[in-house]
């Protein structure tokens, strides 16, 4: 029997509401053979990189029309006779960016996916590849941190920010966190402290932040925002420290004053998870990372980013809400949505 898939199709680049639509099609009615595997997606996320891809600004191109989405998890439901690395029931994630995860089903070669540790929740598996792995690598690849050290970051309420807080807490490393000003800043501060943040300041509390860092001096800064907010991180860093930039949410050029960088001997680094994955896929380093993050999720040390679960049919609302709260397209919600019957 042919498998019907539901997916979000990107017809051209532009604003999500005007270029994305819900589609359906039948996968070829033939046995899964060779090294192919049939996947049923458990859930797939919306990340900032997905906005860039939809708008045509992401460095990983996609063929149009095509299926969007770079992160998500799927269950293997059928394997070809030559498949050796996977079995029915395994949970997998894409091996590279540009996979097209906004779909309920997909047939791929076994090399296009990689197996996750067993026992993860749907949310943990669907949000495994980008934010936790980014946090993990930045905390290990640029500075050797030991218990009692301090890390400073902006964008602390993001998926990466929350993962940084929880991972540092697990390893005895302290975090000082910067959040944007908002009406409920005190509530957000308390929530971040409840998951392990040691100190939280708003963007406008620059003087208080600098005073705090004089006696609690970070050696590593993680920069998601960019723009002039970079200066706050640089002012707080100690001599011989590192600033790692992994995002540019301000959409402004990064400000790096000469004196702060040179006289403090600060090293500027950058990080892109997709590049690391291309270079280290299938290596022991990736395997160790997956095992550790999986253990943290299963023990409760690491928790999925607070999120809202959606059907593909609610994609317009999902994109409108994605910068306020993490959005997760859940496969079963889509497959059980009564609006499926309205599709061709």
mmCIF file of C-alpha atoms in Angstrom:
data_model
loop_
_atom_site.group_PDB
_atom_site.id
_atom_site.type_symbol
_atom_site.label_atom_id
_atom_site.label_comp_id
_atom_site.label_asym_id
_atom_site.label_seq_id
_atom_site.Cartn_x
_atom_site.Cartn_y
_atom_site.Cartn_z
ATOM 1 C CA UNK A 1 0.000 0.000 0.000
ATOM 2 C CA UNK A 2 1.329 3.459 -0.933
ATOM 3 C CA UNK A 3 2.228 5.821 1.914
ATOM 4 C CA UNK A 4 0.615 9.234 1.837
ATOM 5 C CA UNK A 5 2.857 12.020 3.044
ATOM 6 C CA UNK A 6 1.844 15.517 4.167
ATOM 7 C CA UNK A 7 4.461 18.227 3.851
ATOM 8 C CA UNK A 8 5.128 21.956 3.812
ATOM 9 C CA UNK A 9 6.231 23.023 0.352
ATOM 10 C CA UNK A 10 8.274 26.126 -0.306
ATOM 11 C CA UNK A 11 7.374 27.429 -3.782
ATOM 12 C CA UNK A 12 9.829 30.355 -3.874
ATOM 13 C CA UNK A 13 11.789 32.513 -1.474
ATOM 14 C CA UNK A 14 9.959 35.158 0.517
ATOM 15 C CA UNK A 15 7.810 35.675 3.645
ATOM 16 C CA UNK A 16 6.640 32.282 5.031
ATOM 17 C CA UNK A 17 2.918 33.083 4.823
ATOM 18 C CA UNK A 18 3.117 33.815 1.114
ATOM 19 C CA UNK A 19 5.497 31.110 -0.127
ATOM 20 C CA UNK A 20 4.639 28.035 2.006
ATOM 21 C CA UNK A 21 1.651 25.738 1.553
ATOM 22 C CA UNK A 22 0.473 22.360 2.889
ATOM 23 C CA UNK A 23 0.674 19.633 0.245
ATOM 24 C CA UNK A 24 0.216 15.893 0.063
ATOM 25 C CA UNK A 25 1.452 13.174 -2.277
ATOM 26 C CA UNK A 26 1.773 9.419 -2.452
ATOM 27 C CA UNK A 27 5.188 7.888 -2.022
ATOM 28 C CA UNK A 28 5.925 5.355 -4.739
ATOM 29 C CA UNK A 29 3.954 2.139 -4.185
ATOM 30 C CA UNK A 30 6.945 -0.180 -4.268
ATOM 31 C CA UNK A 31 9.033 -2.050 -1.689
ATOM 32 C CA UNK A 32 11.858 -0.285 0.151
ATOM 33 C CA UNK A 33 14.989 -1.939 -1.253
ATOM 34 C CA UNK A 34 18.778 -1.673 -1.207
ATOM 35 C CA UNK A 35 20.160 0.820 1.285
ATOM 36 C CA UNK A 36 16.950 2.880 1.451
ATOM 37 C CA UNK A 37 14.896 3.473 4.594
ATOM 38 C CA UNK A 38 11.331 4.723 5.021
ATOM 39 C CA UNK A 39 10.978 7.335 7.765
ATOM 40 C CA UNK A 40 7.950 8.643 9.624
ATOM 41 C CA UNK A 41 8.721 11.978 11.227
ATOM 42 C CA UNK A 42 8.007 12.356 14.913
ATOM 43 C CA UNK A 43 8.459 16.122 15.005
ATOM 44 C CA UNK A 44 10.356 18.922 13.316
ATOM 45 C CA UNK A 45 11.368 22.335 14.595
ATOM 46 C CA UNK A 46 11.365 25.907 13.358
ATOM 47 C CA UNK A 47 14.761 27.543 13.913
ATOM 48 C CA UNK A 48 16.121 30.985 12.937
ATOM 49 C CA UNK A 49 18.036 29.287 10.122
ATOM 50 C CA UNK A 50 14.716 28.127 8.676
ATOM 51 C CA UNK A 51 13.587 31.732 8.342
ATOM 52 C CA UNK A 52 16.814 32.469 6.493
ATOM 53 C CA UNK A 53 16.267 29.494 4.213
ATOM 54 C CA UNK A 54 12.666 30.448 3.442
ATOM 55 C CA UNK A 55 13.780 34.010 2.672
ATOM 56 C CA UNK A 56 16.691 32.810 0.523
ATOM 57 C CA UNK A 57 19.422 34.028 2.877
ATOM 58 C CA UNK A 58 20.767 30.693 4.153
ATOM 59 C CA UNK A 59 24.152 29.453 2.856
ATOM 60 C CA UNK A 60 22.786 25.921 2.320
ATOM 61 C CA UNK A 61 20.699 26.214 -0.884
ATOM 62 C CA UNK A 62 17.572 24.185 -1.598
ATOM 63 C CA UNK A 63 15.853 23.257 -4.832
ATOM 64 C CA UNK A 64 12.519 24.971 -5.407
ATOM 65 C CA UNK A 65 9.822 23.973 -5.104
ATOM 66 C CA UNK A 66 10.972 21.911 -2.160
ATOM 67 C CA UNK A 67 10.336 20.838 1.423
ATOM 68 C CA UNK A 68 11.714 23.117 4.132
ATOM 69 C CA UNK A 69 13.070 22.338 7.572
ATOM 70 C CA UNK A 70 16.573 21.518 8.801
ATOM 71 C CA UNK A 71 15.953 19.851 12.149
ATOM 72 C CA UNK A 72 13.682 17.058 13.326
ATOM 73 C CA UNK A 73 13.525 13.418 14.319
ATOM 74 C CA UNK A 74 11.977 10.421 12.614
ATOM 75 C CA UNK A 75 11.302 6.765 13.299
ATOM 76 C CA UNK A 76 12.520 4.116 10.890
ATOM 77 C CA UNK A 77 9.468 2.113 9.771
ATOM 78 C CA UNK A 78 10.947 0.078 6.907
ATOM 79 C CA UNK A 79 14.467 -0.786 5.717
ATOM 80 C CA UNK A 80 15.971 -2.183 2.534
ATOM 81 C CA UNK A 81 17.780 -5.498 2.475
ATOM 82 C CA UNK A 82 21.235 -3.874 2.349
ATOM 83 C CA UNK A 83 20.751 -1.548 5.325
ATOM 84 C CA UNK A 84 23.279 -2.323 8.069
ATOM 85 C CA UNK A 85 23.362 0.704 10.363
ATOM 86 C CA UNK A 86 19.640 1.001 11.162
ATOM 87 C CA UNK A 87 16.672 -1.158 12.071
ATOM 88 C CA UNK A 88 12.934 -0.667 12.260
ATOM 89 C CA UNK A 89 12.068 1.369 15.359
ATOM 90 C CA UNK A 90 15.284 3.389 15.506
ATOM 91 C CA UNK A 91 15.008 7.135 16.014
ATOM 92 C CA UNK A 92 17.121 9.156 13.611
ATOM 93 C CA UNK A 93 17.993 12.732 12.696
ATOM 94 C CA UNK A 94 19.357 14.215 9.446
ATOM 95 C CA UNK A 95 23.062 13.866 8.781
ATOM 96 C CA UNK A 96 23.330 17.303 7.174
ATOM 97 C CA UNK A 97 21.450 20.601 6.900
ATOM 98 C CA UNK A 98 18.901 21.133 4.139
ATOM 99 C CA UNK A 99 17.266 17.752 4.704
ATOM 100 C CA UNK A 100 13.639 18.894 4.416
ATOM 101 C CA UNK A 101 12.172 17.835 7.760
ATOM 102 C CA UNK A 102 8.753 19.463 7.379
ATOM 103 C CA UNK A 103 7.153 16.262 6.155
ATOM 104 C CA UNK A 104 5.401 13.286 7.696
ATOM 105 C CA UNK A 105 7.283 10.667 5.653
ATOM 106 C CA UNK A 106 10.441 10.426 3.592
ATOM 107 C CA UNK A 107 12.488 7.750 1.800
ATOM 108 C CA UNK A 108 16.260 8.280 2.003
ATOM 109 C CA UNK A 109 19.517 6.380 1.865
ATOM 110 C CA UNK A 110 20.612 5.153 5.281
ATOM 111 C CA UNK A 111 23.668 7.423 5.074
ATOM 112 C CA UNK A 112 21.412 10.496 5.025
ATOM 113 C CA UNK A 113 20.448 9.995 8.668
ATOM 114 C CA UNK A 114 22.129 9.067 11.925
ATOM 115 C CA UNK A 115 20.816 7.156 14.893
ATOM 116 C CA UNK A 116 20.042 8.832 18.207
ATOM 117 C CA UNK A 117 20.332 7.216 21.633
ATOM 118 C CA UNK A 118 17.180 5.342 22.602
ATOM 119 C CA UNK A 119 14.778 6.490 25.308
ATOM 120 C CA UNK A 120 14.485 10.159 24.343
ATOM 121 C CA UNK A 121 11.178 12.022 24.324
ATOM 122 C CA UNK A 122 9.794 13.219 21.001
ATOM 123 C CA UNK A 123 10.625 16.833 21.870
ATOM 124 C CA UNK A 124 14.169 15.998 22.990
ATOM 125 C CA UNK A 125 14.884 14.000 19.838
ATOM 126 C CA UNK A 126 13.397 16.640 17.524
ATOM 127 C CA UNK A 127 15.450 19.425 19.110
ATOM 128 C CA UNK A 128 18.625 17.400 19.623
ATOM 129 C CA UNK A 129 20.780 18.295 16.633
ATOM 130 C CA UNK A 130 21.025 22.088 16.630
ATOM 131 C CA UNK A 131 20.777 23.857 19.984
ATOM 132 C CA UNK A 132 22.163 21.293 22.466
ATOM 133 C CA UNK A 133 24.967 20.305 20.095
ATOM 134 C CA UNK A 134 25.848 23.953 19.429
ATOM 135 C CA UNK A 135 26.019 24.646 23.162
ATOM 136 C CA UNK A 136 28.058 21.510 23.809
ATOM 137 C CA UNK A 137 30.670 22.289 21.172
ATOM 138 C CA UNK A 138 31.086 25.953 22.088
ATOM 139 C CA UNK A 139 31.659 25.035 25.727
ATOM 140 C CA UNK A 140 34.363 22.534 24.763
ATOM 141 C CA UNK A 141 36.107 23.688 21.604
ATOM 142 C CA UNK A 142 37.344 27.192 22.453
ATOM 143 C CA UNK A 143 38.293 27.239 26.124
ATOM 144 C CA UNK A 144 39.128 24.578 28.688
ATOM 145 C CA UNK A 145 36.618 25.259 31.442
ATOM 146 C CA UNK A 146 36.851 23.924 34.970
ATOM 147 C CA UNK A 147 34.424 23.996 37.914
ATOM 148 C CA UNK A 148 34.107 27.510 39.298
ATOM 149 C CA UNK A 149 34.872 29.257 35.994
ATOM 150 C CA UNK A 150 32.461 31.784 34.520
ATOM 151 C CA UNK A 151 30.834 31.923 31.085
ATOM 152 C CA UNK A 152 28.861 34.936 29.861
ATOM 153 C CA UNK A 153 26.245 34.866 27.110
ATOM 154 C CA UNK A 154 23.559 36.991 25.515
ATOM 155 C CA UNK A 155 20.390 35.511 24.035
ATOM 156 C CA UNK A 156 20.088 33.507 27.244
ATOM 157 C CA UNK A 157 16.414 32.607 26.767
ATOM 158 C CA UNK A 158 17.097 30.936 23.404
ATOM 159 C CA UNK A 159 17.389 27.198 22.914
ATOM 160 C CA UNK A 160 21.186 27.418 22.863
ATOM 161 C CA UNK A 161 21.183 29.774 25.847
ATOM 162 C CA UNK A 162 19.087 27.437 27.959
ATOM 163 C CA UNK A 163 21.254 24.466 26.993
ATOM 164 C CA UNK A 164 24.400 26.407 27.947
ATOM 165 C CA UNK A 165 22.934 27.157 31.380
ATOM 166 C CA UNK A 166 21.986 23.546 32.063
ATOM 167 C CA UNK A 167 25.230 22.042 30.749
ATOM 168 C CA UNK A 168 27.341 24.479 32.754
ATOM 169 C CA UNK A 169 25.313 23.731 35.880
ATOM 170 C CA UNK A 170 25.934 20.003 35.374
ATOM 171 C CA UNK A 171 29.695 20.575 35.187
ATOM 172 C CA UNK A 172 30.056 23.160 37.956
ATOM 173 C CA UNK A 173 30.672 26.101 35.623
ATOM 174 C CA UNK A 174 28.941 29.395 36.454
ATOM 175 C CA UNK A 175 26.935 31.447 33.945
ATOM 176 C CA UNK A 176 26.159 35.133 33.724
ATOM 177 C CA UNK A 177 23.292 35.696 31.321
ATOM 178 C CA UNK A 178 21.978 38.705 29.420
ATOM 179 C CA UNK A 179 18.341 38.974 28.327
ATOM 180 C CA UNK A 180 16.464 41.695 26.471
ATOM 181 C CA UNK A 181 14.346 44.121 28.450
ATOM 182 C CA UNK A 182 10.674 43.159 28.698
ATOM 183 C CA UNK A 183 7.684 43.720 30.942
ATOM 184 C CA UNK A 184 8.193 40.407 32.753
ATOM 185 C CA UNK A 185 11.985 40.579 33.097
ATOM 186 C CA UNK A 186 11.931 39.522 36.749
ATOM 187 C CA UNK A 187 9.836 36.464 35.917
ATOM 188 C CA UNK A 188 12.218 35.492 33.106
ATOM 189 C CA UNK A 189 15.207 35.944 35.427
ATOM 190 C CA UNK A 190 13.627 33.647 38.009
ATOM 191 C CA UNK A 191 12.827 31.035 35.360
ATOM 192 C CA UNK A 192 16.414 30.969 34.074
ATOM 193 C CA UNK A 193 17.740 30.733 37.630
ATOM 194 C CA UNK A 194 15.406 27.783 38.219
ATOM 195 C CA UNK A 195 17.239 25.822 35.502
ATOM 196 C CA UNK A 196 20.681 26.761 36.814
ATOM 197 C CA UNK A 197 21.591 30.326 35.813
ATOM 198 C CA UNK A 198 23.841 31.961 38.423
ATOM 199 C CA UNK A 199 23.259 35.577 37.402
ATOM 200 C CA UNK A 200 20.892 37.242 34.940
ATOM 201 C CA UNK A 201 20.899 40.869 33.762
ATOM 202 C CA UNK A 202 18.812 42.767 31.233
ATOM 203 C CA UNK A 203 20.434 44.653 28.373
ATOM 204 C CA UNK A 204 19.774 47.975 30.136
ATOM 205 C CA UNK A 205 21.539 46.821 33.323
ATOM 206 C CA UNK A 206 24.976 47.355 31.783
ATOM 207 C CA UNK A 207 26.553 49.039 34.803
ATOM 208 C CA UNK A 208 25.355 46.349 37.200
ATOM 209 C CA UNK A 209 26.630 43.695 34.789
ATOM 210 C CA UNK A 210 30.093 45.232 34.502
ATOM 211 C CA UNK A 211 30.359 45.613 38.276
ATOM 212 C CA UNK A 212 29.379 41.979 38.791
ATOM 213 C CA UNK A 213 31.942 40.744 36.257
ATOM 214 C CA UNK A 214 34.799 42.569 37.952
ATOM 215 C CA UNK A 215 34.748 39.926 40.681
ATOM 216 C CA UNK A 216 33.193 37.108 38.642
ATOM 217 C CA UNK A 217 35.211 37.446 35.460
ATOM 218 C CA UNK A 218 34.267 35.231 32.505
ATOM 219 C CA UNK A 219 36.873 33.633 30.259
ATOM 220 C CA UNK A 220 34.393 32.643 27.561
ATOM 221 C CA UNK A 221 31.620 34.711 25.960
ATOM 222 C CA UNK A 222 28.944 33.300 23.651
ATOM 223 C CA UNK A 223 27.502 35.881 21.286
ATOM 224 C CA UNK A 224 24.144 35.177 19.642
ATOM 225 C CA UNK A 225 22.957 38.773 19.239
ATOM 226 C CA UNK A 226 25.878 40.562 17.589
ATOM 227 C CA UNK A 227 25.685 44.284 16.845
ATOM 228 C CA UNK A 228 26.578 46.722 19.615
ATOM 229 C CA UNK A 229 25.563 44.198 22.282
ATOM 230 C CA UNK A 230 28.903 42.540 21.563
ATOM 231 C CA UNK A 231 30.585 45.387 23.427
ATOM 232 C CA UNK A 232 28.899 44.401 26.696
ATOM 233 C CA UNK A 233 30.391 40.925 26.407
ATOM 234 C CA UNK A 234 33.862 42.243 25.575
ATOM 235 C CA UNK A 235 33.845 44.641 28.562
ATOM 236 C CA UNK A 236 33.095 41.761 30.925
ATOM 237 C CA UNK A 237 35.711 39.337 29.642
ATOM 238 C CA UNK A 238 39.054 38.783 31.335
ATOM 239 C CA UNK A 239 42.539 38.881 29.837
ATOM 240 C CA UNK A 240 43.272 36.113 27.336
ATOM 241 C CA UNK A 241 39.638 35.133 26.959
ATOM 242 C CA UNK A 242 37.549 34.069 23.956
ATOM 243 C CA UNK A 243 34.428 35.513 22.363
ATOM 244 C CA UNK A 244 32.524 33.042 20.173
ATOM 245 C CA UNK A 245 29.913 34.443 17.790
ATOM 246 C CA UNK A 246 27.291 32.020 16.519
ATOM 247 C CA UNK A 247 24.407 34.296 15.550
ATOM 248 C CA UNK A 248 23.439 37.811 14.492
ATOM 249 C CA UNK A 249 19.907 38.257 15.798
ATOM 250 C CA UNK A 250 20.349 42.037 15.894
ATOM 251 C CA UNK A 251 20.849 42.078 12.101
ATOM 252 C CA UNK A 252 23.536 44.702 12.695
ATOM 253 C CA UNK A 253 27.301 44.638 12.065
ATOM 254 C CA UNK A 254 29.252 43.415 15.063
ATOM 255 C CA UNK A 255 31.026 46.157 17.041
ATOM 256 C CA UNK A 256 34.508 45.246 18.270
ATOM 257 C CA UNK A 257 36.448 48.201 19.747
ATOM 258 C CA UNK A 258 40.192 47.950 19.150
ATOM 259 C CA UNK A 259 41.187 48.573 22.748
ATOM 260 C CA UNK A 260 38.898 45.951 24.267
ATOM 261 C CA UNK A 261 40.092 43.285 21.854
ATOM 262 C CA UNK A 262 43.813 44.021 21.719
ATOM 263 C CA UNK A 263 44.721 45.179 25.220
ATOM 264 C CA UNK A 264 42.737 42.342 26.796
ATOM 265 C CA UNK A 265 44.191 39.874 24.251
ATOM 266 C CA UNK A 266 40.693 38.584 23.456
ATOM 267 C CA UNK A 267 40.454 35.992 20.694
ATOM 268 C CA UNK A 268 37.448 36.281 18.377
ATOM 269 C CA UNK A 269 35.998 32.970 17.186
ATOM 270 C CA UNK A 270 32.955 31.952 15.186
ATOM 271 C CA UNK A 271 30.867 28.810 15.219
ATOM 272 C CA UNK A 272 28.405 27.196 12.792
ATOM 273 C CA UNK A 273 26.977 23.791 13.712
ATOM 274 C CA UNK A 274 26.411 22.783 10.078
ATOM 275 C CA UNK A 275 30.110 23.248 9.306
ATOM 276 C CA UNK A 276 31.161 21.180 12.322
ATOM 277 C CA UNK A 277 28.754 18.402 11.331
ATOM 278 C CA UNK A 278 30.128 18.270 7.788
ATOM 279 C CA UNK A 279 33.660 17.898 9.134
ATOM 280 C CA UNK A 280 33.051 15.501 12.019
ATOM 281 C CA UNK A 281 30.000 13.411 11.061
ATOM 282 C CA UNK A 282 30.502 9.799 12.062
ATOM 283 C CA UNK A 283 33.614 10.487 14.140
ATOM 284 C CA UNK A 284 34.185 9.500 17.775
ATOM 285 C CA UNK A 285 33.774 13.185 18.713
ATOM 286 C CA UNK A 286 30.223 13.174 17.373
ATOM 287 C CA UNK A 287 29.464 9.842 19.030
ATOM 288 C CA UNK A 288 30.710 11.053 22.424
ATOM 289 C CA UNK A 289 28.661 14.243 22.076
ATOM 290 C CA UNK A 290 25.479 12.327 21.218
ATOM 291 C CA UNK A 291 25.983 9.940 24.132
ATOM 292 C CA UNK A 292 26.564 12.723 26.667
ATOM 293 C CA UNK A 293 23.658 14.884 25.486
ATOM 294 C CA UNK A 294 21.408 11.829 25.377
ATOM 295 C CA UNK A 295 22.351 10.930 28.947
ATOM 296 C CA UNK A 296 21.657 14.485 30.092
ATOM 297 C CA UNK A 297 18.219 14.464 28.476
ATOM 298 C CA UNK A 298 17.298 11.081 29.955
ATOM 299 C CA UNK A 299 18.467 12.046 33.447
ATOM 300 C CA UNK A 300 16.625 15.368 33.379
ATOM 301 C CA UNK A 301 19.811 17.455 33.614
ATOM 302 C CA UNK A 302 18.919 18.816 30.175
ATOM 303 C CA UNK A 303 15.316 19.606 29.285
ATOM 304 C CA UNK A 304 13.783 20.465 25.904
ATOM 305 C CA UNK A 305 13.221 24.141 25.188
ATOM 306 C CA UNK A 306 9.689 25.170 26.235
ATOM 307 C CA UNK A 307 7.674 24.863 23.051
ATOM 308 C CA UNK A 308 4.291 24.789 21.389
ATOM 309 C CA UNK A 309 3.245 21.728 19.384
ATOM 310 C CA UNK A 310 1.606 22.315 16.012
ATOM 311 C CA UNK A 311 0.102 20.622 12.998
ATOM 312 C CA UNK A 312 1.483 21.574 9.569
ATOM 313 C CA UNK A 313 -1.908 23.143 8.903
ATOM 314 C CA UNK A 314 -1.140 25.769 11.547
ATOM 315 C CA UNK A 315 2.141 26.836 9.934
ATOM 316 C CA UNK A 316 1.152 30.500 9.580
ATOM 317 C CA UNK A 317 0.527 30.845 13.315
ATOM 318 C CA UNK A 318 3.659 28.824 14.035
ATOM 319 C CA UNK A 319 5.884 31.176 12.058
ATOM 320 C CA UNK A 320 4.265 34.240 13.612
ATOM 321 C CA UNK A 321 4.958 32.842 17.098
ATOM 322 C CA UNK A 322 8.377 31.282 16.526
ATOM 323 C CA UNK A 323 10.433 34.188 17.900
ATOM 324 C CA UNK A 324 8.315 34.306 21.054
ATOM 325 C CA UNK A 325 8.164 30.574 21.788
ATOM 326 C CA UNK A 326 9.754 27.514 20.193
ATOM 327 C CA UNK A 327 7.470 25.890 17.617
ATOM 328 C CA UNK A 328 7.433 22.161 16.942
ATOM 329 C CA UNK A 329 5.534 20.479 14.116
ATOM 330 C CA UNK A 330 4.420 17.091 15.474
ATOM 331 C CA UNK A 331 3.823 14.346 12.923
ATOM 332 C CA UNK A 332 0.883 12.708 14.663
ATOM 333 C CA UNK A 333 -0.883 16.047 15.035
ATOM 334 C CA UNK A 334 -0.687 16.557 11.293
ATOM 335 C CA UNK A 335 -1.706 13.006 10.367
ATOM 336 C CA UNK A 336 -4.706 13.182 12.712
ATOM 337 C CA UNK A 337 -5.738 16.691 11.665
ATOM 338 C CA UNK A 338 -9.238 16.606 10.064
ATOM 339 C CA UNK A 339 -8.022 19.135 7.495
ATOM 340 C CA UNK A 340 -6.022 16.322 5.871
ATOM 341 C CA UNK A 341 -9.237 15.234 4.129
ATOM 342 C CA UNK A 342 -9.417 18.616 2.358
ATOM 343 C CA UNK A 343 -6.106 18.047 0.551
ATOM 344 C CA UNK A 344 -6.007 16.723 -3.001
#
